[in-house]
Short mmCIF file of C-alpha atoms in Angstrom, two decimals:
data_model
loop_
_atom_site.label_atom_id
_atom_site.label_comp_id
_atom_site.label_asym_id
_atom_site.label_seq_id
_atom_site.Cartn_x
_atom_site.Cartn_y
_atom_site.Cartn_z
CA MET A 1 0.00 0.00 0.00
CA LYS A 2 1.44 3.33 -1.07
CA ARG A 3 1.48 5.89 1.70
CA LEU A 4 0.05 9.37 1.17
CA MET A 5 3.36 10.96 2.20
CA ASN A 6 5.11 9.26 -0.73
CA LEU A 7 2.72 10.47 -3.42
CA ARG A 8 4.08 13.25 -5.66
CA PRO A 9 1.87 15.55 -7.78
CA SER A 10 2.56 15.86 -11.51
CA LYS A 11 3.42 19.24 -13.08
CA GLN A 12 -0.19 19.73 -14.14
CA SER A 13 -1.39 18.87 -10.63
CA LEU A 14 1.12 21.29 -9.11
CA PHE A 15 -0.21 24.11 -11.29
CA PHE A 16 -3.84 23.27 -10.54
CA LEU A 17 -3.32 22.86 -6.79
CA GLY A 18 -1.34 26.09 -6.62
CA LEU A 19 -4.03 28.01 -8.50
CA LEU A 20 -7.01 26.51 -6.65
CA PRO A 21 -6.86 28.63 -3.44
CA PHE A 22 -6.71 31.86 -5.46
CA VAL A 23 -9.72 30.83 -7.55
CA LEU A 24 -11.69 29.90 -4.44
CA ILE A 25 -10.92 33.27 -2.80
CA VAL A 26 -12.01 35.18 -5.92
CA LEU A 27 -15.24 33.15 -6.18
CA LEU A 28 -15.93 33.69 -2.47
CA TYR A 29 -15.40 37.44 -2.87
CA LEU A 30 -17.62 37.65 -5.94
CA GLY A 31 -20.43 35.81 -4.16
CA ALA A 32 -20.20 37.98 -1.03
CA SER A 33 -19.94 41.18 -3.09
CA GLU A 34 -23.02 40.29 -5.13
CA VAL A 35 -25.05 39.66 -1.98
CA ARG A 36 -24.04 42.97 -0.36
CA LEU A 37 -24.55 45.02 -3.53
CA ALA A 38 -27.98 43.44 -4.02
CA GLU A 39 -28.97 44.75 -0.58
CA ASN A 40 -27.24 48.13 -1.01
CA PRO A 41 -25.96 49.20 -4.46
CA ASN A 42 -23.85 51.94 -2.79
CA ASP A 43 -22.08 49.53 -0.45
CA LYS A 44 -18.33 50.31 -0.30
CA LEU A 45 -17.09 47.37 1.71
CA LEU A 46 -17.00 44.81 -1.11
CA PRO A 47 -16.99 46.70 -4.45
CA SER A 48 -17.78 45.03 -7.73
CA MET A 49 -15.14 44.13 -10.31
CA SER A 50 -16.24 47.07 -12.47
CA SER A 51 -15.44 49.42 -9.53
CA PHE A 52 -11.97 47.90 -9.30
CA ALA A 53 -11.44 48.41 -13.04
CA GLU A 54 -12.50 52.06 -12.79
CA ALA A 55 -10.24 52.67 -9.78
CA ILE A 56 -7.22 51.03 -11.44
CA ASP A 57 -7.83 53.02 -14.62
CA ARG A 58 -8.08 56.24 -12.62
CA MET A 59 -4.97 55.61 -10.50
CA ALA A 60 -2.72 53.96 -13.08
CA PHE A 61 -3.63 55.40 -16.48
CA GLU A 62 -4.98 58.89 -15.80
CA PRO A 63 -2.64 61.69 -14.63
CA SER A 64 -3.49 63.30 -11.34
CA LYS A 65 -5.41 66.57 -11.74
CA ARG A 66 -3.36 68.11 -8.93
CA THR A 67 0.17 66.98 -9.80
CA GLY A 68 -0.11 65.60 -13.33
CA GLU A 69 1.57 62.38 -12.20
CA TYR A 70 0.37 58.81 -12.55
CA LEU A 71 -0.20 58.04 -8.87
CA PHE A 72 0.00 54.26 -9.11
CA VAL A 73 3.37 54.46 -10.87
CA GLU A 74 4.69 57.12 -8.51
CA ASP A 75 3.62 55.15 -5.44
CA THR A 76 5.18 51.95 -6.76
CA VAL A 77 8.50 53.58 -7.65
CA ALA A 78 8.73 55.38 -4.28
CA SER A 79 8.03 52.22 -2.29
CA LEU A 80 10.40 50.04 -4.32
CA GLU A 81 13.22 52.56 -3.94
CA ARG A 82 12.83 52.56 -0.16
CA LEU A 83 12.46 48.79 0.04
CA GLY A 84 15.37 48.06 -2.29
CA LEU A 85 17.73 50.44 -0.50
CA GLY A 86 16.77 49.16 2.94
CA VAL A 87 17.11 45.48 2.02
CA LEU A 88 20.41 46.05 0.19
CA ILE A 89 21.94 47.83 3.19
CA SER A 90 20.63 45.10 5.50
CA ALA A 91 22.15 42.34 3.34
CA VAL A 92 25.58 44.01 3.21
CA LEU A 93 25.59 44.68 6.98
CA ALA A 94 24.46 41.13 7.69
CA LEU A 95 27.23 39.70 5.55
CA LEU A 96 29.85 41.85 7.27
CA MET A 97 28.58 40.91 10.74
CA GLY A 98 27.25 37.38 10.30
CA ILE A 99 30.48 35.78 9.06
CA PRO A 100 32.73 37.11 11.88
CA LEU A 101 30.08 36.21 14.45
CA GLY A 102 29.92 32.64 13.24
CA PHE A 103 33.58 32.18 12.35
CA ILE A 104 35.59 33.91 15.08
CA PRO A 105 34.84 32.77 18.67
CA PHE A 106 36.10 35.99 20.26
CA VAL A 107 33.84 38.13 18.06
CA ARG A 108 30.93 35.80 18.82
CA ALA A 109 31.59 36.00 22.55
CA GLY A 110 31.62 39.80 22.44
CA LEU A 111 28.80 40.62 20.05
CA SER A 112 26.44 37.67 19.89
CA PRO A 113 24.54 38.55 23.12
CA PHE A 114 24.19 42.16 21.92
CA VAL A 115 22.87 41.12 18.50
CA ALA A 116 20.46 38.66 20.13
CA ALA A 117 19.18 41.34 22.50
CA PHE A 118 18.96 43.98 19.73
CA SER A 119 16.94 41.64 17.54
CA MET A 120 14.29 41.55 20.28
CA VAL A 121 13.73 45.32 20.16
CA PRO A 122 10.39 45.94 18.40
CA PRO A 123 11.33 48.22 15.48
CA MET A 124 7.93 49.93 15.43
CA ALA A 125 8.47 51.04 19.02
CA ILE A 126 11.57 53.00 18.04
CA LEU A 127 10.04 54.52 14.90
CA PRO A 128 9.31 57.84 16.74
CA ILE A 129 12.97 57.92 17.79
CA LEU A 130 14.02 57.45 14.16
CA PHE A 131 11.77 60.33 13.09
CA ILE A 132 13.31 62.53 15.81
CA ILE A 133 16.89 61.62 14.84
CA PHE A 134 16.60 61.39 11.06
CA GLY A 135 13.62 63.66 10.47
CA MET A 136 10.45 62.85 8.56
CA GLY A 137 12.22 62.21 5.24
CA GLU A 138 13.33 59.10 3.43
CA LEU A 139 16.20 58.26 5.79
CA ALA A 140 13.93 57.32 8.71
CA LYS A 141 11.88 54.95 6.55
CA VAL A 142 14.97 53.20 5.19
CA ALA A 143 16.49 53.08 8.69
CA LEU A 144 13.36 51.33 10.01
CA ILE A 145 13.74 48.59 7.39
CA VAL A 146 17.46 48.23 8.14
CA ILE A 147 16.98 48.09 11.91
CA GLY A 148 14.09 45.66 11.62
CA VAL A 149 15.59 43.25 9.09
CA THR A 150 19.36 43.26 9.67
CA PRO A 151 19.42 41.44 13.06
CA LEU A 152 17.26 38.64 11.62
CA ILE A 153 19.63 38.06 8.70
CA VAL A 154 22.73 38.39 10.90
CA ARG A 155 21.55 35.69 13.30
CA ASP A 156 20.61 33.39 10.44
CA LEU A 157 24.01 33.84 8.75
CA GLN A 158 25.85 33.33 12.04
CA GLN A 159 24.06 30.02 12.49
CA ARG A 160 24.81 28.94 8.90
CA VAL A 161 28.51 29.72 9.34
CA MET A 162 28.62 27.70 12.55
CA GLU A 163 27.02 24.77 10.70
CA ILE A 164 29.86 24.50 8.20
CA PRO A 165 31.47 21.09 8.82
CA ALA A 166 34.55 21.38 11.02
CA GLU A 167 36.35 18.91 8.73
CA GLN A 168 36.36 21.51 5.93
CA LEU A 169 37.87 24.18 8.16
CA ILE A 170 40.49 21.79 9.57
CA LYS A 171 41.45 20.59 6.10
CA ALA A 172 41.81 24.20 4.88
CA GLN A 173 44.08 24.96 7.83
CA THR A 174 46.26 21.91 7.17
CA LEU A 175 46.69 23.16 3.60
CA GLY A 176 48.12 26.39 4.98
CA GLY A 177 45.08 28.64 4.68
CA SER A 178 44.96 31.72 6.87
CA SER A 179 41.76 32.86 8.56
CA TRP A 180 41.19 35.46 5.84
CA THR A 181 41.84 32.91 3.07
CA ILE A 182 39.46 30.40 4.64
CA VAL A 183 36.75 33.05 4.87
CA LEU A 184 37.18 33.95 1.19
CA ARG A 185 37.66 30.44 -0.22
CA VAL A 186 35.58 28.23 2.10
CA VAL A 187 33.04 30.24 4.11
CA LEU A 188 31.91 32.97 1.72
CA PRO A 189 31.06 30.70 -1.27
CA GLN A 190 28.88 28.55 0.99
CA ILE A 191 27.26 31.43 2.83
CA PHE A 192 26.33 33.66 -0.11
CA PRO A 193 23.37 31.56 -1.35
CA ARG A 194 22.19 31.27 2.23
CA LEU A 195 22.33 35.07 2.47
CA LEU A 196 20.02 35.29 -0.54
CA ASP A 197 17.71 32.75 1.09
CA ALA A 198 17.67 34.79 4.30
CA VAL A 199 16.85 37.95 2.32
CA ARG A 200 13.96 36.11 0.68
CA LEU A 201 12.56 35.01 4.01
CA THR A 202 12.75 38.52 5.49
CA MET A 203 11.20 40.33 2.53
CA GLY A 204 7.75 39.99 4.04
CA THR A 205 8.99 41.63 7.24
CA ALA A 206 10.64 44.41 5.23
CA TRP A 207 7.33 45.12 3.47
CA ILE A 208 5.59 45.40 6.85
CA PHE A 209 8.08 48.00 8.06
CA LEU A 210 7.88 49.89 4.76
CA ILE A 211 4.08 50.10 4.77
CA SER A 212 4.07 51.10 8.45
CA ALA A 213 6.59 53.91 7.93
CA GLU A 214 4.77 55.19 4.84
CA ALA A 215 1.47 55.14 6.70
CA ILE A 216 2.86 57.47 9.36
CA SER A 217 4.94 59.92 7.32
CA ALA A 218 5.08 60.06 3.51
CA THR A 219 3.73 61.98 0.57
CA GLU A 220 3.82 59.07 -1.87
CA GLY A 221 4.14 55.30 -1.69
CA LEU A 222 1.88 52.26 -1.67
CA GLY A 223 1.42 52.33 2.10
CA TYR A 224 0.80 56.07 2.09
CA ARG A 225 -1.93 55.75 -0.55
CA ILE A 226 -3.71 52.92 1.28
CA PHE A 227 -3.88 54.86 4.52
CA LEU A 228 -4.81 58.09 2.70
CA VAL A 229 -7.88 56.66 0.97
CA ARG A 230 -9.07 54.58 3.92
CA ARG A 231 -10.69 57.68 5.39
CA TYR A 232 -13.01 57.68 2.35
CA LEU A 233 -13.67 53.92 2.64
CA SER A 234 -12.25 53.55 -0.88
CA MET A 235 -12.00 49.77 -0.90
CA ASP A 236 -11.96 49.90 -4.71
CA VAL A 237 -8.47 51.48 -4.38
CA ILE A 238 -7.25 49.72 -1.23
CA LEU A 239 -7.84 46.13 -2.38
CA PRO A 240 -6.05 46.53 -5.75
CA TYR A 241 -3.11 48.16 -3.93
CA VAL A 242 -2.97 45.27 -1.47
CA ALA A 243 -3.13 42.78 -4.34
CA TRP A 244 -0.34 44.69 -6.14
CA ILE A 245 1.88 44.65 -3.03
CA THR A 246 1.26 40.93 -2.66
CA PHE A 247 2.13 40.33 -6.31
CA LEU A 248 5.36 42.36 -6.04
CA ALA A 249 6.40 40.45 -2.91
CA PHE A 250 5.66 37.12 -4.59
CA LEU A 251 7.52 38.18 -7.74
CA PHE A 252 10.64 39.23 -5.83
CA ASP A 253 10.61 35.99 -3.86
CA TYR A 254 10.31 33.94 -7.04
CA LEU A 255 13.02 35.86 -8.94
CA LEU A 256 15.42 35.75 -6.00
CA LYS A 257 14.91 32.02 -5.59
CA ARG A 258 15.47 31.36 -9.30
CA PHE A 259 18.57 33.59 -9.30
CA THR A 260 20.00 31.72 -6.30
CA TYR A 261 19.48 28.30 -7.84
CA LYS A 262 20.78 29.48 -11.23
CA VAL A 263 24.00 30.99 -9.89
CA PHE A 264 24.53 28.30 -7.23
CA PRO A 265 23.17 25.07 -8.75
CA TRP A 266 24.80 22.98 -6.00
CA TYR A 267 22.59 24.72 -3.46
CA ASP A 268 19.51 23.28 -5.19
CA ALA A 269 20.75 19.69 -4.90
CA GLY A 270 18.56 17.54 -2.70
CA LYS A 271 15.85 20.18 -2.34
CA GLU A 272 12.30 19.51 -3.33
CA GLN A 273 11.05 21.89 -6.02
CA SER A 274 7.94 23.90 -5.26
#
């Protein structure tokens, strides 16, 4: 008797099973929206698909009467610039801190407790401090992403470095490798794909910090727009923006995963594709 845990879906089944939850959610929304609109045609909580189309056309393809800009494009560009800069700085800092923490015992003894304690600080609680120090401009928003994401990646990289088999490090030392050479030739090649994996896993957290910062202080951005129109109960704008943010997050995750497995094919070995 073949056990359920040993059954593997075909490619067609993978596509169908992956698509099924999205279809069910859309059908559930359409049914609920139809019921509410039948009772009240002016209901704003669950707009019809035609309302979504009109809102997207107004935000994405018609220039703003006040600024002449395409708001959807401007919001997307502003948010992606903040997110990209914050995640890039976090990845570089994590690489510079994670490898010494995992590789050099004296550095680990001195800084590991501090990094562990700092990672427990709720970033949203220090957002007012960031606004006081850096002002209400872009720097505070990027700093929030960096402070919120960097400790998570650092701790993950530290753990990955410590998991490198001791036999590899001993063999490199017997071949005459210095600490610096071992970091460059043994540690870094193995850690870099894991850094990309850690960035992938923290992208969702980075989006949360970005939207939160934009909601408090911004003049453009996806989070700013959502919180601006909520006072008018404009669900026909809010829901497409949320769907767009979700799509961007999913797209970045997919592209980063494909890039990692393309550049480091050995890292894919033994992993189940999904």
